[in-house]
mmCIF file of C-alpha atoms in Angstrom:
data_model
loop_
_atom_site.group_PDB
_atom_site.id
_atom_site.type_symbol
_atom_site.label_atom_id
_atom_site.label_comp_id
_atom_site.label_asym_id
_atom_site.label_seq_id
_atom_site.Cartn_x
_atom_site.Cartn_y
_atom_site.Cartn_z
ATOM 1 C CA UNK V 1 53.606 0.370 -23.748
ATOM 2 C CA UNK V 2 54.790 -2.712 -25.569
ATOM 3 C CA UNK V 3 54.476 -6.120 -23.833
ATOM 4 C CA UNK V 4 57.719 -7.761 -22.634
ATOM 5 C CA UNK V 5 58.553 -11.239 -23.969
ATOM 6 C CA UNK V 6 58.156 -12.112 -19.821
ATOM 7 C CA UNK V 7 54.779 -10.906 -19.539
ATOM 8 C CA UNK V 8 54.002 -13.355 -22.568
ATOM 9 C CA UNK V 9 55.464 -16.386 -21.134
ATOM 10 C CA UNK V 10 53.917 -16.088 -18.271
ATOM 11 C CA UNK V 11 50.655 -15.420 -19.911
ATOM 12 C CA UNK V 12 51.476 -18.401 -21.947
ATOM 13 C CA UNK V 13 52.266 -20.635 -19.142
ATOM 14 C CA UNK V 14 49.521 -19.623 -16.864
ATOM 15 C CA UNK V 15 47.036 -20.249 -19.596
ATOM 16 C CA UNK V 16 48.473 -23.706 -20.155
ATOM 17 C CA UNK V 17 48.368 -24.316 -16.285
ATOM 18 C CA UNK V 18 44.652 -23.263 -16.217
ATOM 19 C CA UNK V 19 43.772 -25.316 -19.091
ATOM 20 C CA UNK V 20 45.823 -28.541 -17.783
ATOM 21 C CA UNK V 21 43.725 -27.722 -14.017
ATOM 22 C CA UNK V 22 40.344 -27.265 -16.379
ATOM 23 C CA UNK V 23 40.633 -30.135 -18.052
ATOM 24 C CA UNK V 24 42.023 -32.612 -15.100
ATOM 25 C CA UNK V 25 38.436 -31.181 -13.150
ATOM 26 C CA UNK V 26 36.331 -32.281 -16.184
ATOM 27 C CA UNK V 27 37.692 -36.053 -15.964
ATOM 28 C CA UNK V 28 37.006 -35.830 -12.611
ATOM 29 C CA UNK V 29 33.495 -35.373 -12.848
ATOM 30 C CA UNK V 30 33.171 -37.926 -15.587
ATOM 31 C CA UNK V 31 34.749 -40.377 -13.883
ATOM 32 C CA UNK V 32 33.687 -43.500 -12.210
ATOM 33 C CA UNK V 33 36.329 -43.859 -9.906
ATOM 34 C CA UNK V 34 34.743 -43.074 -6.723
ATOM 35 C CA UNK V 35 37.588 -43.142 -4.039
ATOM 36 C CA UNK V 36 39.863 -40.838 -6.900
ATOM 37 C CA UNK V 37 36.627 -38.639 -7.198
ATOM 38 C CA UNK V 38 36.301 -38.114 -3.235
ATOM 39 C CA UNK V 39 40.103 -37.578 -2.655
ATOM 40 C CA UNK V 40 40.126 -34.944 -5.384
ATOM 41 C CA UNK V 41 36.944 -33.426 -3.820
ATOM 42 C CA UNK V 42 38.779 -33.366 -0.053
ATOM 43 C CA UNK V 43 41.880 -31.675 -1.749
ATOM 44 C CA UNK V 44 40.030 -28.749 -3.521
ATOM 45 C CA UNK V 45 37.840 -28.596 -0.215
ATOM 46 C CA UNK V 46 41.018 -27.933 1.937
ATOM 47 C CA UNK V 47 42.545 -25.629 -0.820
ATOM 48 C CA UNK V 48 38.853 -23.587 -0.527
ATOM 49 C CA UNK V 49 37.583 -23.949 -3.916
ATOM 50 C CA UNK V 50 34.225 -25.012 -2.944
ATOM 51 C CA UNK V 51 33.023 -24.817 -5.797
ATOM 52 C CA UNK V 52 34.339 -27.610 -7.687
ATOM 53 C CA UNK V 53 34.606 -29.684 -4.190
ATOM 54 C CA UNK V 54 30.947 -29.405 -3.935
ATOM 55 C CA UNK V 55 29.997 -30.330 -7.335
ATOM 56 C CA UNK V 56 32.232 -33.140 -7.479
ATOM 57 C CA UNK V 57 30.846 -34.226 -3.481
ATOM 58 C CA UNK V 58 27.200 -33.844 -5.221
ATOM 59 C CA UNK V 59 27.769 -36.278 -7.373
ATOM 60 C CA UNK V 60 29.179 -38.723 -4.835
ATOM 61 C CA UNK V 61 27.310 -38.451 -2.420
ATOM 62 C CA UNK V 62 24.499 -41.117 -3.715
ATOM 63 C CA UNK V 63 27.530 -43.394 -4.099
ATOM 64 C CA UNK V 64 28.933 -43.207 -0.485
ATOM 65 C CA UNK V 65 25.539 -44.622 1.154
ATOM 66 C CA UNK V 66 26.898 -46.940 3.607
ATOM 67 C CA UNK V 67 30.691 -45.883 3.713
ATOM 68 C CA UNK V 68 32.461 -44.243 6.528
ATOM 69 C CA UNK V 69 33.262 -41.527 4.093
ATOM 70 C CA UNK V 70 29.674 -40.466 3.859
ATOM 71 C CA UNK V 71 29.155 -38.545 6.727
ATOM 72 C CA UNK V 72 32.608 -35.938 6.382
ATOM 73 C CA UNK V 73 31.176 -36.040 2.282
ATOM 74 C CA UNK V 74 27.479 -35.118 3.416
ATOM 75 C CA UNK V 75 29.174 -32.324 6.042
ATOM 76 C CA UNK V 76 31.755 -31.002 3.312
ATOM 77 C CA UNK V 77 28.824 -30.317 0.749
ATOM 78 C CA UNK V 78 26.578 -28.605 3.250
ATOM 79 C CA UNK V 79 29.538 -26.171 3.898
ATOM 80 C CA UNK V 80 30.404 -25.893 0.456
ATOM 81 C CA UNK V 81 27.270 -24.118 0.011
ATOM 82 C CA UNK V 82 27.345 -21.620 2.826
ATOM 83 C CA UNK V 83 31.120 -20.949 2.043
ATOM 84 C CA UNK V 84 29.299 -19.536 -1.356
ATOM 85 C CA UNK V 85 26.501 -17.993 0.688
ATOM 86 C CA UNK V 86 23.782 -20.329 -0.581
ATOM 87 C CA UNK V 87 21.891 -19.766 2.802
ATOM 88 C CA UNK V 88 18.757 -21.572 1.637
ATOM 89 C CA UNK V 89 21.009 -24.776 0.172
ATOM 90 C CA UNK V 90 22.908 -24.747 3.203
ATOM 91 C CA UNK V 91 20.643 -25.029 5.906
ATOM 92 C CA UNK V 92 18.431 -27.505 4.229
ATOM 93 C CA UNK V 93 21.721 -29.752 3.776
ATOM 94 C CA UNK V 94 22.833 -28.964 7.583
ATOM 95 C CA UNK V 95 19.378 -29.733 8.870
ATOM 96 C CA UNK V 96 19.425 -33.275 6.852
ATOM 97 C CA UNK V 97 23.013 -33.750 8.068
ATOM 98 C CA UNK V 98 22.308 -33.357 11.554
ATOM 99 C CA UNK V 99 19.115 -35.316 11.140
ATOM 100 C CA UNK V 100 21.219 -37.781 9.723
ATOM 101 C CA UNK V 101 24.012 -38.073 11.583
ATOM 102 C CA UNK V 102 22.824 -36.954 15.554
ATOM 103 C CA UNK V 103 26.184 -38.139 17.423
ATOM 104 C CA UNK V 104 28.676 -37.010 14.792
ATOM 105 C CA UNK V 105 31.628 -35.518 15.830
ATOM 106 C CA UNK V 106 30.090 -32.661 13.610
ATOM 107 C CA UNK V 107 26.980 -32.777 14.415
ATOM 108 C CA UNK V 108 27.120 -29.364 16.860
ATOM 109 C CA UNK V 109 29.048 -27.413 14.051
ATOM 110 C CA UNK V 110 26.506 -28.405 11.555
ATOM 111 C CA UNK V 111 23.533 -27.737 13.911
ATOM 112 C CA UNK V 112 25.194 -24.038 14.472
ATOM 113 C CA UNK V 113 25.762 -23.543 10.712
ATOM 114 C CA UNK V 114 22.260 -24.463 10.025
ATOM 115 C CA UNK V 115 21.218 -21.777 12.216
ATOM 116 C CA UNK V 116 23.571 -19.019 10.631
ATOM 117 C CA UNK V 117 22.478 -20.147 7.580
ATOM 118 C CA UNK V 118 19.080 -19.176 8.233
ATOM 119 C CA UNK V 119 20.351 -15.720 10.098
ATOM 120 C CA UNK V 120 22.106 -15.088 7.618
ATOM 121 C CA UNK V 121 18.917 -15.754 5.286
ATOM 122 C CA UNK V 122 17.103 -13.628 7.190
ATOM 123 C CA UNK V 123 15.373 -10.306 5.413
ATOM 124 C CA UNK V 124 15.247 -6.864 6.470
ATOM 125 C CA UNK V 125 12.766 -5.813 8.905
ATOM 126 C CA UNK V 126 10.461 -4.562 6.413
ATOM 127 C CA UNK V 127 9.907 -7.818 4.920
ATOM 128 C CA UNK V 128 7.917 -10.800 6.252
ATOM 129 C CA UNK V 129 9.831 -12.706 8.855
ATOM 130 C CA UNK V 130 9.007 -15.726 8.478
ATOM 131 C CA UNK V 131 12.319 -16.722 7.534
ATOM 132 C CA UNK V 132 13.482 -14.478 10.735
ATOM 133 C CA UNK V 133 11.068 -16.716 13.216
ATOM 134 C CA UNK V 134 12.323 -20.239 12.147
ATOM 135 C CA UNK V 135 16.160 -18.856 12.376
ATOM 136 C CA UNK V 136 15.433 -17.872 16.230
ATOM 137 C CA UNK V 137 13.468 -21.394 16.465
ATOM 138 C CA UNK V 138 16.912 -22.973 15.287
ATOM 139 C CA UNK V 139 19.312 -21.686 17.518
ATOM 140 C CA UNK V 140 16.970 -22.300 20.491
ATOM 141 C CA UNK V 141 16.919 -25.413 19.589
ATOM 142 C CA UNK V 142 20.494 -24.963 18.756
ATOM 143 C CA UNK V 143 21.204 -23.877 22.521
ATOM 144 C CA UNK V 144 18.931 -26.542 24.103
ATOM 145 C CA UNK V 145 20.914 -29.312 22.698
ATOM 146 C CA UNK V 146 24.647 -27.673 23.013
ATOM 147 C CA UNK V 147 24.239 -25.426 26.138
ATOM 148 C CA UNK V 148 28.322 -25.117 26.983
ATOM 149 C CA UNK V 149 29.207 -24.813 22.848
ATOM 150 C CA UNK V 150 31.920 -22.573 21.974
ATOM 151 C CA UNK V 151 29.355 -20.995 19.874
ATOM 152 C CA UNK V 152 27.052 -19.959 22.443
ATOM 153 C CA UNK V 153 27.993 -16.616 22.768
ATOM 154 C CA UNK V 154 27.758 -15.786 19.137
ATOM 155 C CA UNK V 155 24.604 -17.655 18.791
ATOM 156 C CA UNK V 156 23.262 -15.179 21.867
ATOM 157 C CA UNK V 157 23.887 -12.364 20.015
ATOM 158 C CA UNK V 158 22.574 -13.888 16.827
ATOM 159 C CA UNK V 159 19.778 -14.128 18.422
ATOM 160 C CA UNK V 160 19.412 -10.421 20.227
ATOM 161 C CA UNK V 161 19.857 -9.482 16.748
ATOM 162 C CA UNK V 162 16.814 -10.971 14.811
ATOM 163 C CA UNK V 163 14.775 -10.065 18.596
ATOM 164 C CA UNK V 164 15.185 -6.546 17.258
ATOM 165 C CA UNK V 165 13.964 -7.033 13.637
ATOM 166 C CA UNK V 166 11.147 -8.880 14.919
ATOM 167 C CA UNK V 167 10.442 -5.570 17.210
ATOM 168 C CA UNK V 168 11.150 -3.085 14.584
ATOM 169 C CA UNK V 169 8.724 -4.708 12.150
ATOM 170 C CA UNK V 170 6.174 -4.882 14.899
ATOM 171 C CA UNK V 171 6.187 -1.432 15.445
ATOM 172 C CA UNK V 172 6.646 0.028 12.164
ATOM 173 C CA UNK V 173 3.196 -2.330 11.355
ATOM 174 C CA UNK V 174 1.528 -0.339 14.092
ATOM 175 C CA UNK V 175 2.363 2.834 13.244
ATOM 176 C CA UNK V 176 1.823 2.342 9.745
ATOM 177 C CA UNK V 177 -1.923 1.575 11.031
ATOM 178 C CA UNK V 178 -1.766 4.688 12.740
ATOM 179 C CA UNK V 179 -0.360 6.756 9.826
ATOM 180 C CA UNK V 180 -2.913 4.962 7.597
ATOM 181 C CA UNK V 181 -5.631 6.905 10.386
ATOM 182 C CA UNK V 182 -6.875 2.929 10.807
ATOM 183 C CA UNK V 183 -6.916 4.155 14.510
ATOM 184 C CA UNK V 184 -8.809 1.237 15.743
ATOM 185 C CA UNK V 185 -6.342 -1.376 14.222
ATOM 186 C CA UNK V 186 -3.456 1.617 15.593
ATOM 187 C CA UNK V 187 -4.773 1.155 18.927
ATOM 188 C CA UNK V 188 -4.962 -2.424 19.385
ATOM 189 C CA UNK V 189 -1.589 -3.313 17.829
ATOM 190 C CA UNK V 190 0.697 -0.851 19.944
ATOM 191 C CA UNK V 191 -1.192 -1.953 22.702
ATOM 192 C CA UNK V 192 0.326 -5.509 21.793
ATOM 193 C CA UNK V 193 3.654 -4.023 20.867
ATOM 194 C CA UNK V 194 3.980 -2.606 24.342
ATOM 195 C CA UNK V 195 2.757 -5.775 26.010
ATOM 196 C CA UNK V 196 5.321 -7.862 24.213
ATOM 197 C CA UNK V 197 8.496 -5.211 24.030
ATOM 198 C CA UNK V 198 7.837 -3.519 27.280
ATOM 199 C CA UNK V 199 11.379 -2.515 27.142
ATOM 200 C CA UNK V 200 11.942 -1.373 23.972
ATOM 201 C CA UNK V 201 13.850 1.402 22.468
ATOM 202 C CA UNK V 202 10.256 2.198 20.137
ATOM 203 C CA UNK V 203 7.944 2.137 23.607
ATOM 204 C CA UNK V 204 7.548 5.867 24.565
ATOM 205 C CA UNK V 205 7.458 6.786 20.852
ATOM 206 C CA UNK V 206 4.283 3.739 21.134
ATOM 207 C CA UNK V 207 2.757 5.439 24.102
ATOM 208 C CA UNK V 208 2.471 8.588 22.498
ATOM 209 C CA UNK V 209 0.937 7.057 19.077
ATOM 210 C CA UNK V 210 -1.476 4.810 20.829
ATOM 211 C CA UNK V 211 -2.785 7.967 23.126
ATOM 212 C CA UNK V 212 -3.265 10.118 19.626
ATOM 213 C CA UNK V 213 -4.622 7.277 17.818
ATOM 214 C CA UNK V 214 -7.194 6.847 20.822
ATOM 215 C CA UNK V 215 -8.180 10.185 20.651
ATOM 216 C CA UNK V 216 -8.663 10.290 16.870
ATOM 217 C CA UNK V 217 -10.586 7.255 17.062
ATOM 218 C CA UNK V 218 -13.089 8.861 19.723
ATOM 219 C CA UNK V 219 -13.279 11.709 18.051
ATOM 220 C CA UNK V 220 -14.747 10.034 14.763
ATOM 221 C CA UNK V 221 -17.274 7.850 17.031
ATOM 222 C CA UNK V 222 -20.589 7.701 16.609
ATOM 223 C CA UNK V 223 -21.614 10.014 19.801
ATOM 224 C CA UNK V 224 -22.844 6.710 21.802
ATOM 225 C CA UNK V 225 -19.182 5.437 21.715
ATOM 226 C CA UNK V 226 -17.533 8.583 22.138
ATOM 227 C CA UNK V 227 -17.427 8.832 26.130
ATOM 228 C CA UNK V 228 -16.363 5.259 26.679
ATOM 229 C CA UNK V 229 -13.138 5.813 23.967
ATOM 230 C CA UNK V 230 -12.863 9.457 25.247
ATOM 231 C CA UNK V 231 -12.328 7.757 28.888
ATOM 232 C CA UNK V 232 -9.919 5.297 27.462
ATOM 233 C CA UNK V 233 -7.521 8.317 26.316
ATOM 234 C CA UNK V 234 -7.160 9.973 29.687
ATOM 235 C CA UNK V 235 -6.465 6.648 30.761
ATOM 236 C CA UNK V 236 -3.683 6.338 27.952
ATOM 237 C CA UNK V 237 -2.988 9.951 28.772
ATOM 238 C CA UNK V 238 -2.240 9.024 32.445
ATOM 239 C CA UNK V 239 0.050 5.992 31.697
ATOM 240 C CA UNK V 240 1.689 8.164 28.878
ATOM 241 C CA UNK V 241 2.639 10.859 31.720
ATOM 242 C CA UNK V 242 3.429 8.178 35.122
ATOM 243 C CA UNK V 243 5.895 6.688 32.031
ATOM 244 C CA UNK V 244 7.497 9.674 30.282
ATOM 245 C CA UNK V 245 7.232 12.976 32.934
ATOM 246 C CA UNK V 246 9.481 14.758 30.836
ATOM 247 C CA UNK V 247 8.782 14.279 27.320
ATOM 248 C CA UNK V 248 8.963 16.289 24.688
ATOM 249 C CA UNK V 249 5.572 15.483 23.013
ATOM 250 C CA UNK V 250 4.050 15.902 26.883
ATOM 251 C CA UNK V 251 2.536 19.640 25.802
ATOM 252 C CA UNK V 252 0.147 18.134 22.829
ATOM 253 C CA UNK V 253 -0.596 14.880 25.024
ATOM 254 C CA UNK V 254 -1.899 17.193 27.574
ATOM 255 C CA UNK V 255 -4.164 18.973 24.968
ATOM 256 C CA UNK V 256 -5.851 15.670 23.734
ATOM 257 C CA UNK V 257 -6.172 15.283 27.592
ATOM 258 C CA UNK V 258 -8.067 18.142 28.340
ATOM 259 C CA UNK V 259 -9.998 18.042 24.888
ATOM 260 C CA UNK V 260 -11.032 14.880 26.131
ATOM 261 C CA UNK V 261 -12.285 15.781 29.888
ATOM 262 C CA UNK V 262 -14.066 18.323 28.283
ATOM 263 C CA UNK V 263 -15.759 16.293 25.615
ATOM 264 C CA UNK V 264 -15.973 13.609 28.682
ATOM 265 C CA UNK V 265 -17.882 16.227 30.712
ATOM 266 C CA UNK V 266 -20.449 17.215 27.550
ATOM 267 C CA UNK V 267 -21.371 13.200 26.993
ATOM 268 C CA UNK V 268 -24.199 11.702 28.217
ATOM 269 C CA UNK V 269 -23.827 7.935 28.701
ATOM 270 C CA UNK V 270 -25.814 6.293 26.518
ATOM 271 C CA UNK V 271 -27.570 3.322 27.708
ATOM 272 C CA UNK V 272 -28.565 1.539 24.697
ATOM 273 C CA UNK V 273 -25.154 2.079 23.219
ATOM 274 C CA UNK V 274 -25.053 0.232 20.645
ATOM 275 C CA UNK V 275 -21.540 -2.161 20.210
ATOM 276 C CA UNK V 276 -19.024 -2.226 17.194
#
């Protein structure tokens, strides 16, 4: 289909307008002129094209030590980079405006932003949360200083959110002891997953994996241990059943239960048991 002589002009004309805007940003950034420099940076800013307002506030920023226009300059460039989802950029930025600038009128904004930054930074549950625990440090700290914010309630659920990814990583670690048959290691760490997330979605699915990983682990016992860990799983067994009467996995906890009383009843205890 041939191209109409409008298409072209405007073609023409848009590539002239482009080039014109290309070439006024370029003078921008080599200019001295620091007031021009910071008024263009403000306009493209408010028009959202962050990215040439924060290159252009980058390179003013050294220059505005000392003027009133430093602090909305330092608070523009922070949110320039989380408008482009440089979560790492912008909460370093955030945290040096705030710990710049405590009683600025944008101080709460920025502290909130710093802690979305690092939510939003935050990996996957299967990952190391590192990043995840100094996110829920900074909007506690967050909430401690702004307690009534408008951004409370979002902050909240922030929160609740990376709470579950630090309890879904928890447990998949202890079960992946458990499916690795490290049934010591299995043992101790649901034991500390139900300790800490008593409530959790993951905790009968925990019971049930801690009471078969107990068993395992007596069973493979050197015969001195083996009453003392076959004790400990009819004690798991009887939590497992006071907590879950109806469960579906209640017929094979029950076998490791009587398994156990029987091995229980055929042990001798061993006085010069020997410990791990």
């Amino acid at each position: 289909m041939p191209i109409s002589r409008l298409t072209v002009l405007f073609l023409l004309v848009s590539t002239l307008i482009l080039g014109s805007c290309a070439s006024g940003y370029q003078k921008l950034l080599k200019s001295t002129d620091v007031n021009k420099k910071y008024e263009a940076a403000v306009k493209y800013y408010d028009k959202g094209d962050f990215f040439r307002a924060g290159t252009l506030l980058e390179d003013l920023i050294p220059l505005l030590k000392g003027r009133p226009e430093a602090e909305k300059a330092q608070f523009y460039f922070a949110n320039t980079n989380y408008k482009q989802r440089n979560y790492v950029l912008s909460a370093f930025y955030f945290k040096t405006f705030t710990d710049t600038y405590p009683n600025s009128e944008y101080a709460e904004e920025a502290s909130y932003l710093h802690a979305k930054s690092l939510f939003l930074d935050s990996p996957g549950f299967e990952l190391d949360q590192t990043n995840t625990v100094s996110a829920l440090e900074s909007i506690q700290d967050f909430l401690n200083r702004f307690p009534t914010s408008k951004f409370k309630d979002e902050t909240d659920n922030m929160s609740q959110e990376l709470q579950k990814k630090l309890e879904n990583k928890a447990f998949e670690s202890a079960r992946l002891y458990f499916q690795l048959r490290y049934n010591q290691a299995a043992v101790v760490a649901l034991t500390n997953f139900q300790q800490q997330y008593p409530a959790s979605a993951f905790a009968e699915q925990a019971a049930f994996l801690r009471l078969n990983a107990q068993y395992a682990w007596a069973q493979e016992s050197i015969e001195s241990k083996q009453r003392e860990r076959f004790l400990e799983a009819v004690s798991f067994y009887q939590q497992y059943l006071d907590a879950y009467p109806k469960s579906k996995n209640l017929k094979t906890a029950q076998d490791m239960y009587d398994v156990s009383q029987a091995e229980i009843a055929k042990l001798k205890v061993s006085p010069a048991a020997a410990s791990n």
